Amino acid sequence: MTEPSAAVVRARMPTGFVPEIALILGSGLGPLADAVAEAVVIPYAKLPGFPQPSVPGHGGTLHLGHLGGVPVVCLKGRAHFYEGHGSGVMRPAIAALAELGCRGIVLTNAAGSLDADMPPGSLMMLNDHINFAGTNPLIGDRGPDGGPIFLPMTDLYDRGIREIFAETAAGQDIDLFQGVYVWFTGPIFETPAEIRAARILGGHAVGMSTVPEAILARRYGMKVAAFSNITNLGAGMAPDETLSHHLTIDRARIGAAALQNLLIGGLPAMAALLRGQS
Ligand code: HPA
C-alpha cells in the first residue's frame, strides 16, 4: 500500500535522506519544528490526505531535516477527531510517515493534570492510556487477510524508549513524570465529575489527542513515545480557573523549552534503539 503523500515528500527529500523518527507537535511546541536543521518545509495543502488543522496555534507544515543529528520528519500541527473528521483522520499521515522509513514516532500534546502534585509547567511521559472517546481509528480497518485488525495495546508506549527519555531527563535536571493519559474527544473540556472519574480510574492527565495517533503508529509498525506538556489542573481542581484554548496555548510555553531540550537530547539514543544498536 502506498500513500500518495509519501511520493510527494520523497520527491522533495535530499538525496540519501531517510527519516528515522517522526514527530507530531501539539499546542505550543511548533517552535521545535523551526529547530529542525536545514529543513525542507512542505505545507499540508500539498500533501494528499493531510487535513489542514483548523485550530489556532496548530500550524500545518511538514518539516524534513535533522534534530539532535537524527534525520526526522516533523509534523507541525495535527488534525483532531473533534474537528469533525473521523477518529482515523491521521491515518494517511501516519501511514506515510511509516512508508518514508520512520520506525519510531514521538507524539506531543498539551494536557490537563489529574494530580495536584503535577502542576502546570510539568512534563509527563505517557506510560499507558485510557480511551474515553468511545471510538478508535481501527474500526472498519482491514488487515492483510481482509478481516478486522485485533491489535494488542500492551506496552504501546515503548518501555525501552521510556527508559532513554527518563535517563535524558535526569541528565538535564528535568522532573519528568510518567503516567496514564485519558483521551476525551473534546472540543469541550471535561466536567469536574468526569475529572474525578478519570482520576479514580487511574488516569494522571487528560487531553483531546495523541491516543488515535499512537494506535495508528502501532498499526503501521512504529514504536511510540508520547509526552504531555501540562498546562492546567483538570476542571474543578483549581476552582478559580476557567479553562480555555487561550489558556492552553499561553501555558504551553512554560514547559515547551524543557520538552524541546528533552526531545533533542533523547533522539539520538532513541534512533540507536530503533536501529537495534542498543
Ligand atoms: N482537558 C483536555 N484537554 C486539555 C486540557 C484539559 O484540561 N488542557 C489542555 N488540553
CSV table of C-alpha atoms in Angstrom, one decimal, residues 3-242:
chain,number,residue,atom,x,y,z
A,3,GLU,CA,0.3,6.8,0.3
A,4,PRO,CA,0.2,9.5,-2.4
A,5,SER,CA,1.6,12.0,0.1
A,6,ALA,CA,4.7,9.8,0.7
A,7,ALA,CA,5.6,10.1,-3.0
A,8,VAL,CA,5.2,13.9,-2.8
A,9,VAL,CA,7.6,14.0,0.3
A,10,ARG,CA,10.1,11.6,-1.3
A,11,ALA,CA,10.3,13.8,-4.4
A,12,ARG,CA,11.4,16.7,-2.1
A,13,MET,CA,13.8,14.6,0.1
A,14,PRO,CA,17.6,15.4,-0.2
A,15,THR,CA,19.5,12.5,-1.8
A,16,GLY,CA,20.3,9.8,0.6
A,17,PHE,CA,18.0,11.3,3.3
A,18,VAL,CA,15.9,8.7,5.1
A,19,PRO,CA,13.9,9.9,8.2
A,20,GLU,CA,14.3,7.6,11.2
A,21,ILE,CA,11.9,9.3,13.6
A,22,ALA,CA,8.7,11.1,13.1
A,23,LEU,CA,7.4,13.8,15.5
A,24,ILE,CA,3.9,15.2,15.8
A,25,LEU,CA,4.0,18.6,17.6
A,26,GLY,CA,0.9,19.7,19.6
A,27,SER,CA,-0.1,23.0,21.0
A,28,GLY,CA,2.7,25.3,21.8
A,29,LEU,CA,5.5,23.0,20.6
A,30,GLY,CA,5.6,24.3,17.0
A,31,PRO,CA,8.9,26.1,17.6
A,32,LEU,CA,10.6,22.7,17.7
A,33,ALA,CA,9.9,22.3,14.0
A,34,ASP,CA,11.7,25.5,13.5
A,35,ALA,CA,14.7,23.9,15.2
A,36,VAL,CA,15.0,21.3,12.5
A,37,ALA,CA,18.3,21.9,10.8
A,38,GLU,CA,18.4,22.5,7.0
A,39,ALA,CA,14.7,21.9,6.8
A,40,VAL,CA,12.7,21.2,3.7
A,41,VAL,CA,9.2,22.5,4.6
A,42,ILE,CA,6.1,21.2,2.8
A,43,PRO,CA,2.6,22.7,3.6
A,44,TYR,CA,-0.1,20.1,4.3
A,45,ALA,CA,-2.1,21.6,1.4
A,46,LYS,CA,0.4,19.9,-0.9
A,47,LEU,CA,0.1,16.5,0.8
A,48,PRO,CA,-2.9,14.4,-0.2
A,49,GLY,CA,-4.7,13.1,2.9
A,50,PHE,CA,-3.2,15.6,5.3
A,51,PRO,CA,-6.1,17.7,6.7
A,52,GLN,CA,-5.4,21.3,7.4
A,53,PRO,CA,-5.7,21.8,11.2
A,54,SER,CA,-8.4,24.3,11.9
A,55,VAL,CA,-7.2,25.0,15.5
A,56,PRO,CA,-5.3,28.3,16.0
A,57,GLY,CA,-1.8,27.6,17.1
A,58,HIS,CA,-1.6,24.3,15.3
A,59,GLY,CA,0.4,25.0,12.2
A,60,GLY,CA,0.1,22.8,9.2
A,61,THR,CA,3.5,22.1,7.7
A,62,LEU,CA,5.8,19.1,7.4
A,63,HIS,CA,9.5,19.6,8.1
A,64,LEU,CA,12.2,17.3,6.9
A,65,GLY,CA,15.7,17.6,8.3
A,66,HIS,CA,17.9,16.8,11.3
A,67,LEU,CA,17.1,17.2,15.0
A,68,GLY,CA,19.8,16.3,17.5
A,69,GLY,CA,21.7,14.9,14.5
A,70,VAL,CA,18.9,12.5,13.7
A,71,PRO,CA,17.1,12.6,10.4
A,72,VAL,CA,13.5,13.3,11.2
A,73,VAL,CA,10.2,14.3,9.7
A,74,CYS,CA,8.3,16.7,11.9
A,75,LEU,CA,4.6,17.5,11.6
A,76,LYS,CA,3.8,20.9,12.9
A,77,GLY,CA,0.2,20.6,13.9
A,78,ARG,CA,-2.3,17.7,13.6
A,79,ALA,CA,-6.0,17.3,12.9
A,80,HIS,CA,-8.2,16.2,15.7
A,81,PHE,CA,-11.3,13.9,15.9
A,82,TYR,CA,-13.2,16.9,17.5
A,83,GLU,CA,-12.7,18.9,14.3
A,84,GLY,CA,-15.4,16.7,12.8
A,85,HIS,CA,-13.3,14.2,11.0
A,86,GLY,CA,-13.4,10.5,11.9
A,87,SER,CA,-11.0,9.2,14.5
A,88,GLY,CA,-8.9,7.9,11.7
A,89,VAL,CA,-8.2,11.5,10.4
A,90,MET,CA,-4.5,11.0,10.9
A,91,ARG,CA,-4.3,7.6,9.2
A,92,PRO,CA,-3.0,8.7,5.8
A,93,ALA,CA,-0.3,10.9,7.5
A,94,ILE,CA,0.9,8.2,9.9
A,95,ALA,CA,0.9,5.6,7.1
A,96,ALA,CA,3.0,8.0,5.1
A,97,LEU,CA,5.5,8.5,7.9
A,98,ALA,CA,6.0,4.8,8.2
A,99,GLU,CA,6.3,4.4,4.5
A,100,LEU,CA,9.0,7.1,4.4
A,101,GLY,CA,11.1,4.9,6.7
A,102,CYS,CA,10.3,6.1,10.2
A,103,ARG,CA,10.5,3.2,12.7
A,104,GLY,CA,9.5,5.4,15.7
A,105,ILE,CA,7.3,8.3,16.4
A,106,VAL,CA,7.2,11.0,19.1
A,107,LEU,CA,3.8,12.4,19.9
A,108,THR,CA,3.3,15.6,22.0
A,109,ASN,CA,0.3,17.3,23.4
A,110,ALA,CA,-0.9,19.8,25.9
A,111,ALA,CA,-2.9,18.2,28.7
A,112,GLY,CA,-4.7,18.8,32.0
A,113,SER,CA,-3.3,17.2,35.1
A,114,LEU,CA,-5.3,14.9,37.4
A,115,ASP,CA,-2.7,15.2,40.1
A,116,ALA,CA,-2.3,18.4,42.1
A,117,ASP,CA,1.4,17.4,42.7
A,118,MET,CA,1.9,17.5,38.9
A,119,PRO,CA,1.1,21.2,38.4
A,120,PRO,CA,1.1,23.4,35.2
A,121,GLY,CA,4.5,23.5,33.7
A,122,SER,CA,5.2,19.8,34.4
A,123,LEU,CA,6.1,17.3,31.7
A,124,MET,CA,4.6,13.8,31.7
A,125,MET,CA,5.7,10.9,29.6
A,126,LEU,CA,2.9,8.6,28.8
A,127,ASN,CA,3.3,5.0,30.0
A,128,ASP,CA,-0.3,4.0,29.1
A,129,HIS,CA,-3.6,5.4,28.1
A,130,ILE,CA,-7.4,5.1,28.7
A,131,ASN,CA,-9.6,5.7,25.7
A,132,PHE,CA,-12.7,7.5,26.9
A,133,ALA,CA,-13.7,8.6,23.4
A,134,GLY,CA,-15.8,5.6,22.7
A,135,THR,CA,-14.2,5.0,19.3
A,136,ASN,CA,-10.8,4.2,17.8
A,137,PRO,CA,-9.2,4.7,14.4
A,138,LEU,CA,-9.0,0.9,13.5
A,139,ILE,CA,-12.8,0.4,13.5
A,140,GLY,CA,-13.5,-0.7,9.9
A,141,ASP,CA,-9.8,-1.1,9.1
A,142,ARG,CA,-8.9,-4.3,7.3
A,143,GLY,CA,-5.8,-6.4,7.8
A,144,PRO,CA,-4.0,-8.3,5.0
A,145,ASP,CA,-6.5,-11.2,5.2
A,146,GLY,CA,-9.4,-8.8,4.8
A,147,GLY,CA,-10.5,-9.2,8.4
A,148,PRO,CA,-10.5,-6.8,11.4
A,149,ILE,CA,-7.2,-6.0,13.0
A,150,PHE,CA,-7.0,-7.3,16.5
A,151,LEU,CA,-4.1,-5.4,17.7
A,152,PRO,CA,-2.6,-5.7,21.3
A,153,MET,CA,-2.2,-2.4,23.1
A,154,THR,CA,0.2,-3.7,25.7
A,155,ASP,CA,3.5,-1.6,26.1
A,156,LEU,CA,2.2,0.8,23.4
A,157,TYR,CA,4.4,3.5,24.8
A,158,ASP,CA,7.7,1.6,24.3
A,159,ARG,CA,9.4,0.7,27.5
A,160,GLY,CA,12.9,0.9,26.1
A,161,ILE,CA,12.3,4.4,24.7
A,162,ARG,CA,10.8,5.5,28.0
A,163,GLU,CA,14.0,4.4,29.8
A,164,ILE,CA,16.0,6.5,27.4
A,165,PHE,CA,14.0,9.7,28.0
A,166,ALA,CA,13.9,9.1,31.7
A,167,GLU,CA,17.7,9.0,31.7
A,168,THR,CA,17.9,12.0,29.4
A,169,ALA,CA,15.6,13.9,31.8
A,170,ALA,CA,17.7,13.0,34.8
A,171,GLY,CA,20.8,14.2,33.0
A,172,GLN,CA,19.1,17.5,32.2
A,173,ASP,CA,17.7,18.0,35.7
A,174,ILE,CA,14.2,17.8,34.3
A,175,ASP,CA,11.5,16.4,36.6
A,176,LEU,CA,9.8,14.1,34.2
A,177,PHE,CA,6.6,12.5,35.4
A,178,GLN,CA,5.2,9.2,33.9
A,179,GLY,CA,1.6,8.4,33.8
A,180,VAL,CA,-1.6,7.4,32.2
A,181,TYR,CA,-3.2,9.8,29.6
A,182,VAL,CA,-7.0,9.8,29.3
A,183,TRP,CA,-8.4,10.6,25.9
A,184,PHE,CA,-11.6,12.6,25.9
A,185,THR,CA,-13.0,13.6,22.5
A,186,GLY,CA,-13.0,17.4,23.1
A,187,PRO,CA,-13.5,20.1,22.0
A,188,ILE,CA,-15.4,20.6,25.2
A,189,PHE,CA,-13.3,20.5,28.4
A,190,GLU,CA,-14.3,17.8,30.9
A,191,THR,CA,-16.7,18.3,33.7
A,192,PRO,CA,-15.4,18.3,37.3
A,193,ALA,CA,-17.3,14.9,37.7
A,194,GLU,CA,-15.5,13.5,34.7
A,195,ILE,CA,-12.2,14.6,36.0
A,196,ARG,CA,-12.9,12.9,39.4
A,197,ALA,CA,-13.9,9.7,37.5
A,198,ALA,CA,-10.8,9.8,35.3
A,199,ARG,CA,-8.7,10.1,38.5
A,200,ILE,CA,-10.4,7.3,40.3
A,201,LEU,CA,-9.9,5.1,37.2
A,202,GLY,CA,-6.2,5.5,37.3
A,203,GLY,CA,-5.6,8.5,34.9
A,204,HIS,CA,-2.9,11.1,35.5
A,205,ALA,CA,-3.6,13.5,32.7
A,206,VAL,CA,-6.4,14.3,30.3
A,207,GLY,CA,-6.4,15.5,26.7
A,208,MET,CA,-8.0,15.6,23.3
A,209,SER,CA,-5.4,13.9,21.0
A,210,THR,CA,-2.5,11.5,20.8
A,211,VAL,CA,-4.3,8.2,21.5
A,212,PRO,CA,-5.6,7.8,18.0
A,213,GLU,CA,-2.1,8.5,16.6
A,214,ALA,CA,-0.5,6.1,19.0
A,215,ILE,CA,-2.9,3.3,17.9
A,216,LEU,CA,-2.3,4.1,14.2
A,217,ALA,CA,1.5,4.2,14.8
A,218,ARG,CA,1.4,0.6,16.2
A,219,ARG,CA,-0.9,-0.3,13.3
A,220,TYR,CA,1.9,0.8,10.9
A,221,GLY,CA,4.7,-0.8,12.9
A,222,MET,CA,6.2,2.2,14.6
A,223,LYS,CA,7.4,2.3,18.2
A,224,VAL,CA,5.8,5.1,20.1
A,225,ALA,CA,6.9,7.7,22.7
A,226,ALA,CA,4.5,10.4,23.9
A,227,PHE,CA,4.7,13.4,26.1
A,228,SER,CA,2.2,15.8,27.7
A,229,ASN,CA,3.0,19.4,28.4
A,230,ILE,CA,0.8,20.0,31.4
A,231,THR,CA,-1.0,23.4,31.0
A,232,ASN,CA,-3.6,23.3,33.8
A,233,LEU,CA,-5.2,21.2,36.5
A,234,GLY,CA,-8.3,19.3,35.4
A,235,ALA,CA,-11.6,21.0,35.6
A,236,GLY,CA,-12.7,21.7,39.1
A,237,MET,CA,-9.3,21.1,40.6
A,238,ALA,CA,-8.4,24.8,40.6
A,239,PRO,CA,-11.8,26.3,41.4
A,240,ASP,CA,-10.8,29.9,40.4
A,241,GLU,CA,-9.6,28.9,36.9
A,242,THR,CA,-11.7,28.9,33.8
